[in-house]
PDB file of C-alpha atoms in Angstrom:
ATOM      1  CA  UNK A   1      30.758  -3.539 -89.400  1.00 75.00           C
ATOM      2  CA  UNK A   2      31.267  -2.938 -85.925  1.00 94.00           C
ATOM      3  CA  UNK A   3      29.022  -2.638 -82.676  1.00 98.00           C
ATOM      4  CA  UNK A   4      30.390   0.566 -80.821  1.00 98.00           C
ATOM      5  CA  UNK A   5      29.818   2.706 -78.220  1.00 98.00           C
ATOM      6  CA  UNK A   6      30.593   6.082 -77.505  1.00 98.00           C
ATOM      7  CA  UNK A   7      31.289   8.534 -74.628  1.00 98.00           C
ATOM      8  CA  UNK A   8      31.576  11.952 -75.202  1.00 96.00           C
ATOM      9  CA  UNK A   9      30.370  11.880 -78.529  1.00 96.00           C
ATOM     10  CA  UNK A  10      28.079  14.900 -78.809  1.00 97.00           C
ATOM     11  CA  UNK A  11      30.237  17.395 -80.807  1.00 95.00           C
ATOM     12  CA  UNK A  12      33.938  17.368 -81.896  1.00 97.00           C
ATOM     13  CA  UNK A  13      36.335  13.990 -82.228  1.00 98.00           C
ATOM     14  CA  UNK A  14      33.733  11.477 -80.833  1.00 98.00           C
ATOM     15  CA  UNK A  15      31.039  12.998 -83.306  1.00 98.00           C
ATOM     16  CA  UNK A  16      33.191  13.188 -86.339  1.00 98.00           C
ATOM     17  CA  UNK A  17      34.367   9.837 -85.836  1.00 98.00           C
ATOM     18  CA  UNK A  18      30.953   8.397 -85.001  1.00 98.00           C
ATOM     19  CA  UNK A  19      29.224   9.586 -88.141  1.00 98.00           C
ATOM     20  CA  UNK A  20      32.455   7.964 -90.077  1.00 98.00           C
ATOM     21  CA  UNK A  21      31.927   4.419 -88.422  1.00 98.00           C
ATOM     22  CA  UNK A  22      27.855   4.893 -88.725  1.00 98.00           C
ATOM     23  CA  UNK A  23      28.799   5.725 -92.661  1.00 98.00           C
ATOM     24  CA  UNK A  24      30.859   2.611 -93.033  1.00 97.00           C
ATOM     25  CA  UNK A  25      28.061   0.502 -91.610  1.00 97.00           C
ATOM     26  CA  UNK A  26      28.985   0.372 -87.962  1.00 98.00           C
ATOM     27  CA  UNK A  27      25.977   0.486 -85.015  1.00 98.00           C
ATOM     28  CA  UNK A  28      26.317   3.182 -82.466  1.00 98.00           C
ATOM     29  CA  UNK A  29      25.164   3.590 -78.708  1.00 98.00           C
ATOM     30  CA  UNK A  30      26.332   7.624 -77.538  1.00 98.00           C
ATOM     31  CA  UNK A  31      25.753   8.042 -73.975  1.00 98.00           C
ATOM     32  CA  UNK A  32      24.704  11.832 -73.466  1.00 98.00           C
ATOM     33  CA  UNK A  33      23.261  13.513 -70.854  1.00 96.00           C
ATOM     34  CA  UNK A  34      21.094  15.334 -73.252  1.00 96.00           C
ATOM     35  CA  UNK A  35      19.758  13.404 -76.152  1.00 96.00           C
ATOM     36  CA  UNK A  36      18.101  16.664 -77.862  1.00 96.00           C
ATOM     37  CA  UNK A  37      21.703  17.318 -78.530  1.00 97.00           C
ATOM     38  CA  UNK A  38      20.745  15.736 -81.732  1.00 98.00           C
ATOM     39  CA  UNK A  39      17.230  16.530 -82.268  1.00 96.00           C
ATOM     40  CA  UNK A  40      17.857  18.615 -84.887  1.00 97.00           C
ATOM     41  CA  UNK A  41      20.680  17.116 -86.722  1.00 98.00           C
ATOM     42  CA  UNK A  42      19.571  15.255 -89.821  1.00 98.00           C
ATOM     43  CA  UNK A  43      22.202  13.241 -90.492  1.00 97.00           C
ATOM     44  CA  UNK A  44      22.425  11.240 -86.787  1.00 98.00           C
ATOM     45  CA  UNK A  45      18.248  11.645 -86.964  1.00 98.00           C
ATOM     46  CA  UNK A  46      18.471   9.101 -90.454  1.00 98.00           C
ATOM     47  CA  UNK A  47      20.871   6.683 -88.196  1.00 98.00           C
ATOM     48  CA  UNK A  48      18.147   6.679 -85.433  1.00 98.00           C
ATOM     49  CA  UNK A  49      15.300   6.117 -87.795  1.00 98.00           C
ATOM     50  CA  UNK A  50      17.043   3.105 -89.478  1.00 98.00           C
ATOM     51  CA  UNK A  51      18.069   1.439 -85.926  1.00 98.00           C
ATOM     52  CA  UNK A  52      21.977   2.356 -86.583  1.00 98.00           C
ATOM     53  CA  UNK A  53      22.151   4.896 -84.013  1.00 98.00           C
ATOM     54  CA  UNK A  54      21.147   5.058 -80.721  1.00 98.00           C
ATOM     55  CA  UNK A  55      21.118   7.420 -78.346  1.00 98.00           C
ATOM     56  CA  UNK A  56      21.019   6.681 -74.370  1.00 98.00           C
ATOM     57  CA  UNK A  57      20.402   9.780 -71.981  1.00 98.00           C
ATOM     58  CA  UNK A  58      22.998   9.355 -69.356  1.00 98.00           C
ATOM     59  CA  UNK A  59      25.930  10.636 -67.438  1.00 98.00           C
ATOM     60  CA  UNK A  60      29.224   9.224 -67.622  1.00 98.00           C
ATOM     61  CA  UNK A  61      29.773  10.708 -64.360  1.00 98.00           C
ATOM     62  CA  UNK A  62      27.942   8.143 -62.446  1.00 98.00           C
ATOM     63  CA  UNK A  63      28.872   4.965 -62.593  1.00 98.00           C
ATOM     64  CA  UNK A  64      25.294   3.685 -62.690  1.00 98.00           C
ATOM     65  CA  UNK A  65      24.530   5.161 -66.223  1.00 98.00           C
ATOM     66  CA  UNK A  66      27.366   4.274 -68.016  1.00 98.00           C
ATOM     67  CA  UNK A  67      27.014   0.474 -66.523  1.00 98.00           C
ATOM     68  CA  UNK A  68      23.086   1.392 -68.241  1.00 98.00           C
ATOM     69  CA  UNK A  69      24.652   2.301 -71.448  1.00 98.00           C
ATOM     70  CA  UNK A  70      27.361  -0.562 -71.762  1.00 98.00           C
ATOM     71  CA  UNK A  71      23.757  -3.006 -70.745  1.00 97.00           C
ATOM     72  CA  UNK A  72      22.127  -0.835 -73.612  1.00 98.00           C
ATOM     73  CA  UNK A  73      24.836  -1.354 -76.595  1.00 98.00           C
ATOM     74  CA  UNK A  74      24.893  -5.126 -75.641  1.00 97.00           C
ATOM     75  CA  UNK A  75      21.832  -5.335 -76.841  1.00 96.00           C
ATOM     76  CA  UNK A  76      22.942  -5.049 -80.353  1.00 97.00           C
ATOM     77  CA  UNK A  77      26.016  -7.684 -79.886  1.00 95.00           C
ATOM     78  CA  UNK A  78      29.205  -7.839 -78.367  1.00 96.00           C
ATOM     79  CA  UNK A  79      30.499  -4.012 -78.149  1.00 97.00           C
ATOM     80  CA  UNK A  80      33.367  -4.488 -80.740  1.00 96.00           C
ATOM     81  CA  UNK A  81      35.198  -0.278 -80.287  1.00 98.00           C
ATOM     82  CA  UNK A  82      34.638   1.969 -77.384  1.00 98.00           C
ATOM     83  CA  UNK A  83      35.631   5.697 -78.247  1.00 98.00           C
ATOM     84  CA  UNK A  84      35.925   7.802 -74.800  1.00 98.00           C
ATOM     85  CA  UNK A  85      36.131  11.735 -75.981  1.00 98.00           C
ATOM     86  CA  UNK A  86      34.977  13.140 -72.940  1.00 97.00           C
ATOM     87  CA  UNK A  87      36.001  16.646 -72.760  1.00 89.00           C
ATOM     88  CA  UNK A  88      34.632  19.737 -70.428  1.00 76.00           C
ATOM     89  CA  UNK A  89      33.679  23.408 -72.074  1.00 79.00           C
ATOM     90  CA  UNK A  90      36.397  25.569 -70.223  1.00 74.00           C
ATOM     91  CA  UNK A  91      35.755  28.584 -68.918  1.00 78.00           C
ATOM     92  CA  UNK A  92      38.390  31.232 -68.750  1.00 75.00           C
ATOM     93  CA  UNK A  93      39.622  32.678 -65.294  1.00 71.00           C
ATOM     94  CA  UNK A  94      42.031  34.800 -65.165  1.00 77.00           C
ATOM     95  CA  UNK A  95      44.545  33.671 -62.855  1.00 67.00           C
ATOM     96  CA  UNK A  96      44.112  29.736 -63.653  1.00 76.00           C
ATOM     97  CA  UNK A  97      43.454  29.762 -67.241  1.00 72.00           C
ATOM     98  CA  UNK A  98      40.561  27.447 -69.024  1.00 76.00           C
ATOM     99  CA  UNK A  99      39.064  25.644 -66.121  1.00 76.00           C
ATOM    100  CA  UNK A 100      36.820  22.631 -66.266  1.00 81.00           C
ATOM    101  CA  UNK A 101      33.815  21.657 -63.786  1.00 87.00           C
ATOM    102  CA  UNK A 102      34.537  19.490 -62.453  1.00 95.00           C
ATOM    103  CA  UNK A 103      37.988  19.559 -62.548  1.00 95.00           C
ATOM    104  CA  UNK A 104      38.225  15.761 -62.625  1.00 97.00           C
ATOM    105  CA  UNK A 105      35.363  14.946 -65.350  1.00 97.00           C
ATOM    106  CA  UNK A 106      37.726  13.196 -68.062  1.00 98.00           C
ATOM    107  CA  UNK A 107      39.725  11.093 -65.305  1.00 98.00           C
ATOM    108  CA  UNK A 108      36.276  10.058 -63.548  1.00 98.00           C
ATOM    109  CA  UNK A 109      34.340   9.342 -66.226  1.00 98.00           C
ATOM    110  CA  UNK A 110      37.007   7.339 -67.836  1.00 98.00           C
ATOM    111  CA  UNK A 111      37.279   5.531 -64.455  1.00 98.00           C
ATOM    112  CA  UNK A 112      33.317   4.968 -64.660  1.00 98.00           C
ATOM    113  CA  UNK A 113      33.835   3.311 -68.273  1.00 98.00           C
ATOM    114  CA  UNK A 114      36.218   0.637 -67.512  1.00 98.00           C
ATOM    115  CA  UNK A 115      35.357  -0.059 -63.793  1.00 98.00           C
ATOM    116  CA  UNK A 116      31.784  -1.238 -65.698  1.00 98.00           C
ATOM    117  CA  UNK A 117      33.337  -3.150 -68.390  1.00 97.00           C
ATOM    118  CA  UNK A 118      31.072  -6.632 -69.126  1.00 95.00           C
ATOM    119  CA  UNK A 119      33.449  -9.327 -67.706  1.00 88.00           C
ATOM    120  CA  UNK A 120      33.500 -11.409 -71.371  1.00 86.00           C
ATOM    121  CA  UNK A 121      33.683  -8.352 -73.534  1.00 87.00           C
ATOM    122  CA  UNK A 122      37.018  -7.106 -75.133  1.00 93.00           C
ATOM    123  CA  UNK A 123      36.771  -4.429 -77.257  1.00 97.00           C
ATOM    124  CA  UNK A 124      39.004  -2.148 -79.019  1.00 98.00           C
ATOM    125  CA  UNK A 125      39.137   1.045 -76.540  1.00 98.00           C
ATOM    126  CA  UNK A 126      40.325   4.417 -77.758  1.00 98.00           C
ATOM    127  CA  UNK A 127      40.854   6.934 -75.353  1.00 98.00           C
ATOM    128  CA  UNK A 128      41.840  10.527 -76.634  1.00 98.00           C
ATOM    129  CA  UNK A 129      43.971  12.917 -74.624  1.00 97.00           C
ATOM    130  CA  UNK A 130      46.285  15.089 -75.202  1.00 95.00           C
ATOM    131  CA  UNK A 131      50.250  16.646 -76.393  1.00 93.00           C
ATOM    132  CA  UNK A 132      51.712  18.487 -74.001  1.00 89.00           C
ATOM    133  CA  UNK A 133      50.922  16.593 -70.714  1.00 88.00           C
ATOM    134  CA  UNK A 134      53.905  14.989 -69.525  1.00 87.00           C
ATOM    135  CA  UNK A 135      57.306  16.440 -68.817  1.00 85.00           C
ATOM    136  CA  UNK A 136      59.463  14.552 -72.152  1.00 86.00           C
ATOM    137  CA  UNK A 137      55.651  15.385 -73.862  1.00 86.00           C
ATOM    138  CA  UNK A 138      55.833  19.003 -72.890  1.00 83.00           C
ATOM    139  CA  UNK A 139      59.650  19.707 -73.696  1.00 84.00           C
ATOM    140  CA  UNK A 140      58.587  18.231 -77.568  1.00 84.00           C
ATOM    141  CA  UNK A 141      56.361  21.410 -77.484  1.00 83.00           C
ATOM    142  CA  UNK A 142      57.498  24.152 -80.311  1.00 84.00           C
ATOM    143  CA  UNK A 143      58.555  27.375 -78.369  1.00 82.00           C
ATOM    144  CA  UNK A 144      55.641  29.230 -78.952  1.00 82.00           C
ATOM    145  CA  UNK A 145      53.342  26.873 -77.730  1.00 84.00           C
ATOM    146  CA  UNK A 146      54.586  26.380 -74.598  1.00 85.00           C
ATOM    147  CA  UNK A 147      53.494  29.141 -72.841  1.00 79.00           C
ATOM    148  CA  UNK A 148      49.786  28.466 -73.837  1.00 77.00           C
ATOM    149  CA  UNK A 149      50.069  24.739 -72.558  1.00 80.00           C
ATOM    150  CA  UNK A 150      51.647  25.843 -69.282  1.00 77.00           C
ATOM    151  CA  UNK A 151      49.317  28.528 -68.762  1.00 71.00           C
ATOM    152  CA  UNK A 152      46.189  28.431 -70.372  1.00 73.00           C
ATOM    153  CA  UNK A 153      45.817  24.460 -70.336  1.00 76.00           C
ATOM    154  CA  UNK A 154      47.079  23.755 -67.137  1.00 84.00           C
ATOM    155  CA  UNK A 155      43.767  22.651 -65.284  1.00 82.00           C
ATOM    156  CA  UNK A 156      42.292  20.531 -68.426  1.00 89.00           C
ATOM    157  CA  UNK A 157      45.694  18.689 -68.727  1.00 91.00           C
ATOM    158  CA  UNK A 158      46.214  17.376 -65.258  1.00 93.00           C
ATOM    159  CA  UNK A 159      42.526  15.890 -65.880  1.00 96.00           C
ATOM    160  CA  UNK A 160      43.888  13.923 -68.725  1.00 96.00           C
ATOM    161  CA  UNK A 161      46.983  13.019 -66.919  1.00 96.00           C
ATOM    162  CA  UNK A 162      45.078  11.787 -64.442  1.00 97.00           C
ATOM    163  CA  UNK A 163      43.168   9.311 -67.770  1.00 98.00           C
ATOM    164  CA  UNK A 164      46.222   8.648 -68.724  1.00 97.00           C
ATOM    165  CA  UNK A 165      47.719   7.823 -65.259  1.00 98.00           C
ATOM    166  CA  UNK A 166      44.568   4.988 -64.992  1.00 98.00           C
ATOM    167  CA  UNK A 167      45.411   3.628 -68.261  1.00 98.00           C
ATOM    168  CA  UNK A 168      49.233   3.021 -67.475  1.00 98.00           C
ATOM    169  CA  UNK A 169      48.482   1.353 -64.168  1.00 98.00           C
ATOM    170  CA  UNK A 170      45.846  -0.906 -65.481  1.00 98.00           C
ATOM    171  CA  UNK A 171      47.964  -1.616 -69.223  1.00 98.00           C
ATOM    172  CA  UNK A 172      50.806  -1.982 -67.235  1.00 98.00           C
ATOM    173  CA  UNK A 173      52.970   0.720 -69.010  1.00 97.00           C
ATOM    174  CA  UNK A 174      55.686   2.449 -67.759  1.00 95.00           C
ATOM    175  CA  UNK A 175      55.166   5.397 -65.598  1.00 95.00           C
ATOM    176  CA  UNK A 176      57.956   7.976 -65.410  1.00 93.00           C
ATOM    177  CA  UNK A 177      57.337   9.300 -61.521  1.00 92.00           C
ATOM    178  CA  UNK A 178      60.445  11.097 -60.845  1.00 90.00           C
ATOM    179  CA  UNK A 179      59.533  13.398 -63.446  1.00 87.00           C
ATOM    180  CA  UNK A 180      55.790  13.356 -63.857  1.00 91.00           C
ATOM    181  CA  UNK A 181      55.017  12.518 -60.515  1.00 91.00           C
ATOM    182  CA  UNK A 182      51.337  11.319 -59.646  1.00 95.00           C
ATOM    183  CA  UNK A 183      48.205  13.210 -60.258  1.00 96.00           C
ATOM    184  CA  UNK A 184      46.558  14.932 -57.111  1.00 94.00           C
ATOM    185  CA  UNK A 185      44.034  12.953 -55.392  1.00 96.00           C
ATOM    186  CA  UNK A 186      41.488  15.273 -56.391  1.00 96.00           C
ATOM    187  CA  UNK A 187      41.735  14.589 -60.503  1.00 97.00           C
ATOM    188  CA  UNK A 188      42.283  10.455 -59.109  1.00 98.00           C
ATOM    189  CA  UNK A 189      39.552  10.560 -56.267  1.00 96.00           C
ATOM    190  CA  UNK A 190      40.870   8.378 -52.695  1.00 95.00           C
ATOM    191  CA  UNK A 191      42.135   5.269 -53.066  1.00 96.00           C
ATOM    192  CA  UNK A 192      41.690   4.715 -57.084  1.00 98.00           C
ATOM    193  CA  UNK A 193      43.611   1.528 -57.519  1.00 97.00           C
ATOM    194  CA  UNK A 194      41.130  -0.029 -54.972  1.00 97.00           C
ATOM    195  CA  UNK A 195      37.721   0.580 -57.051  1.00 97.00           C
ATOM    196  CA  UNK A 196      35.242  -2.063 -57.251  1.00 96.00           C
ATOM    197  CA  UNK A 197      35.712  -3.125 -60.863  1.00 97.00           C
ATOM    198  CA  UNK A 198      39.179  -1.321 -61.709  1.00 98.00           C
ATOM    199  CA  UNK A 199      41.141  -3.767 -64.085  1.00 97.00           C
ATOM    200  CA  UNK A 200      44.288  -4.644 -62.370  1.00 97.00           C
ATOM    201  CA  UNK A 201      47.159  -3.370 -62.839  1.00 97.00           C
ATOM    202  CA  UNK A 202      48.690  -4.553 -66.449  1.00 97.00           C
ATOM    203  CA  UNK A 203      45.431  -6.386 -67.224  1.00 96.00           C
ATOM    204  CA  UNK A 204      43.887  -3.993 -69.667  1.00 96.00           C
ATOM    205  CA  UNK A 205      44.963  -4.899 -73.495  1.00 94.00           C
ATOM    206  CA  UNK A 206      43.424  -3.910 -76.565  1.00 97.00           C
ATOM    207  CA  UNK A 207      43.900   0.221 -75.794  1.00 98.00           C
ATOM    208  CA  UNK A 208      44.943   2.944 -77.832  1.00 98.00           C
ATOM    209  CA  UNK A 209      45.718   6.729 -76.560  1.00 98.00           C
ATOM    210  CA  UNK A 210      45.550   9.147 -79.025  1.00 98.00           C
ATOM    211  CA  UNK A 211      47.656  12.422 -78.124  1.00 97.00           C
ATOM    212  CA  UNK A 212      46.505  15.091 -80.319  1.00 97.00           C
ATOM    213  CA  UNK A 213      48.485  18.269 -81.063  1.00 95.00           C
ATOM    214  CA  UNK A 214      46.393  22.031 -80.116  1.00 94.00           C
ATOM    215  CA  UNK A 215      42.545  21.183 -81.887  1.00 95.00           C
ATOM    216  CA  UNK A 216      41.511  23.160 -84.542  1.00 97.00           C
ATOM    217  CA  UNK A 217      38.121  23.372 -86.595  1.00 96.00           C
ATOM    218  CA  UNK A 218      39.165  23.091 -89.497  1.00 96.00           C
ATOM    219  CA  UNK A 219      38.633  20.956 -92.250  1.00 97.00           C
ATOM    220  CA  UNK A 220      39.560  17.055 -92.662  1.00 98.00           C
ATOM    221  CA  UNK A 221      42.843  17.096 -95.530  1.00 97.00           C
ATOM    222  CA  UNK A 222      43.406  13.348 -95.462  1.00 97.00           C
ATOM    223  CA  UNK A 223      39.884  13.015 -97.484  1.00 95.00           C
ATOM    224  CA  UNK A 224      40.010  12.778-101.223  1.00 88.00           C
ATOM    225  CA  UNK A 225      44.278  13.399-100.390  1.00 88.00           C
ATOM    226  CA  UNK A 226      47.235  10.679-102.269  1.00 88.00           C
ATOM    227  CA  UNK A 227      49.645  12.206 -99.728  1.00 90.00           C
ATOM    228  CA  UNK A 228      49.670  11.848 -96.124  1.00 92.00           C
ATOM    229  CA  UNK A 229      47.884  14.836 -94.214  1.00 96.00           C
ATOM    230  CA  UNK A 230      49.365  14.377 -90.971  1.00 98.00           C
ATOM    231  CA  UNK A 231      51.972  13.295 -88.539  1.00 97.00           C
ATOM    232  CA  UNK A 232      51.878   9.664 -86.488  1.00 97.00           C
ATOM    233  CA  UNK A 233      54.213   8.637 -84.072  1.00 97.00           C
ATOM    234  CA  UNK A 234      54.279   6.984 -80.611  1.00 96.00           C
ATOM    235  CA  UNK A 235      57.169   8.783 -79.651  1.00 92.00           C
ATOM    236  CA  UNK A 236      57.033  13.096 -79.619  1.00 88.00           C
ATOM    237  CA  UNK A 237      56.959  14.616 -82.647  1.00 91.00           C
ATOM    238  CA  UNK A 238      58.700  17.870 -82.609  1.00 84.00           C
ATOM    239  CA  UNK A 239      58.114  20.782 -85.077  1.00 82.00           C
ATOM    240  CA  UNK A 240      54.069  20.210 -84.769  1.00 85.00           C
ATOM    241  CA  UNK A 241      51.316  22.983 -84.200  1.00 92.00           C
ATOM    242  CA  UNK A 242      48.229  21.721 -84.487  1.00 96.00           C
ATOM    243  CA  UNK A 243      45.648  19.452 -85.667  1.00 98.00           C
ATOM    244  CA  UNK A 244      42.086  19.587 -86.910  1.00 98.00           C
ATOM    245  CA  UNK A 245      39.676  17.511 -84.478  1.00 98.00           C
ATOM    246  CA  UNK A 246      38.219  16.053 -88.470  1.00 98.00           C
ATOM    247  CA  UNK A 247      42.002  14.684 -89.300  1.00 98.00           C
ATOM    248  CA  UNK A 248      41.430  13.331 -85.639  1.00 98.00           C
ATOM    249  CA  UNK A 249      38.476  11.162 -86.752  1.00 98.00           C
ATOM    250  CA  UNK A 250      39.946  10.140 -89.640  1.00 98.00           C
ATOM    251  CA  UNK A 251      42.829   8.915 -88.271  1.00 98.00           C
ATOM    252  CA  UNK A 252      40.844   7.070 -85.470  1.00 98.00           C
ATOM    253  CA  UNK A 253      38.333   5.243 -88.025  1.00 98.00           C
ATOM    254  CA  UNK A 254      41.371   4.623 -90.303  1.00 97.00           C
ATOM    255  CA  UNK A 255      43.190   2.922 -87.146  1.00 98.00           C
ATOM    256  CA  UNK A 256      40.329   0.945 -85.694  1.00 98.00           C
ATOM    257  CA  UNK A 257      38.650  -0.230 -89.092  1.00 97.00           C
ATOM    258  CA  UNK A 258      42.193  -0.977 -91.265  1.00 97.00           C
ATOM    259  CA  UNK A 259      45.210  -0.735 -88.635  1.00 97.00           C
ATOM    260  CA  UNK A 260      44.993  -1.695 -85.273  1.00 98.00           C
ATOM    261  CA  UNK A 261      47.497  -3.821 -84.579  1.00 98.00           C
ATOM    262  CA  UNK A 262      49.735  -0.775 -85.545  1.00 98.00           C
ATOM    263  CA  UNK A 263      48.728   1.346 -82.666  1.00 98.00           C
ATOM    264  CA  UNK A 264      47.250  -1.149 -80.099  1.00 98.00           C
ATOM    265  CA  UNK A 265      48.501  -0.927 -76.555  1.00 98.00           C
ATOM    266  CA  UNK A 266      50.515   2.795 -77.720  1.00 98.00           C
ATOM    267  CA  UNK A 267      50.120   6.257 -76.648  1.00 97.00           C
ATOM    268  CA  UNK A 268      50.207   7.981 -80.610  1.00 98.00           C
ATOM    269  CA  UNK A 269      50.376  11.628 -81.071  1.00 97.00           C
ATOM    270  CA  UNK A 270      49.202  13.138 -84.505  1.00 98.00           C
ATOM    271  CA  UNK A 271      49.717  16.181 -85.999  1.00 97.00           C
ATOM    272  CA  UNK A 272      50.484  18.267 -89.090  1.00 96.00           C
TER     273      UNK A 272
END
């Protein structure tokens, strides 16, 4: 059993996977900036009844609430997982594609989480992203694809460059500039290695980033299946569409609760 807390857990990976590690046992803080989100959800209302789930009104954009909510999950022990699945509803325009307000929510609020991490604590962080982002990431793309990454996902993926950018520096993983360059300082805010808190650089262990192909809704095929459903590597996997955000949770509970020492401190993209 494991103490966890989640941010952006209110629909898609982070839910799926929470109600997975609340199944197995696990107690659960969500941080959400509306906790009716769940007021009429019966299976996270039987977790709150029995003291398994709890859920914190907050938002992971200021820094103040999510220092609340890591004060809040405490309470229950030493926060053993952290799952960050902060994501922004796009809106479509038609000259920039799916567009996110703000544009720098999943680099910000990720900046929020780990500039407020408890000094003793060192728990098992899992932040997902995305395929596609970087240059070598992009080029893996199949042929068809590529036009909607470049296009349609342009604004939401320098966001999550910009996550991703933060976890390099403070992991201390390599950083191809010449080709990826570095994210604008309006995804990374002014001065971002200088935040009050920020890890330094190389300091930050026990992190996985989990690179999923294009989301779908569909069902989870690695439950009640002898063969393996999907595709893991931390290198690009080429020949890959897509990925349902359920195979997603499954493949994060599987990693966290049975094998974490085989994706710690690695960027691993799934797919079919």
């Amino acid at each position: 059993m494991s103490n966890v807390l989640v941010i952006g857990g209110s629909r898609n990976i982070g839910y799926y996977t929470a109600l997975r590690l609340l199944a197995a046992g696990s107690t659960v803080t969500f941080l959400l900036r509306s906790p009716s989100v769940f007021k009429d959800d019966a299976q996270v209302q039987e977790y709150v009844k029995s003291e398994k789930a709890f859920l914190i009104q907050g938002d992971a954009l200021k820094q103040s609430d999510v220092q609340n909510v890591w004060a809040e999950a405490s309470r229950h022990g030493d926060v053993d997982v952290v799952l960050f699945t902060v994501g922004g509803t796009p809106k479509f325009h038609p000259l920039k594609g799916a567009v996110i307000t703000p544009e720098n929510l999943v680099t910000q609020c990720f900046l929020n989480l780990i500039c407020t991490i408890p000094h003793t604590a060192t728990p098992k962080i899992v932040a997902i992203s995305s395929s596609g982002l970087t240059r070598e990431s992009h080029a893996s793309l199949p042929l068809l694809l590529k036009p909607v990454y470049g296009y349609l996902l342009t604004g939401p993926h320098k966001d999550k460059l910009g996550m991703e950018r933060v976890i390099s520096h403070c992991a201390g993983w390599d950083w191809n500039t010449k080709d990826d360059g570095e994210p604008d300082e309006k995804i990374m805010g002014p001065a971002w290695r200088e935040r009050e808190g920020l890890p330094a650089a190389g300091s930050m262990k026990n992190i996985m980033v989990v690179r999923p192909a294009l989301l779908t809704d569909g069902a989870c095929l690695a439950d009640g299946s002898n063969k393996p459903a999907y595709r893991l590597s931390d290198k690009e996997i080429k020949g890959g569409y897509t990925i349902s955000r359920k195979d997603v949770a499954h493949f994060v509970m599987d990693a966290v609760s049975n094998r974490w020492n085989d994706f710690v401190d690695k960027r691993i993209t799934i797919v079919y």
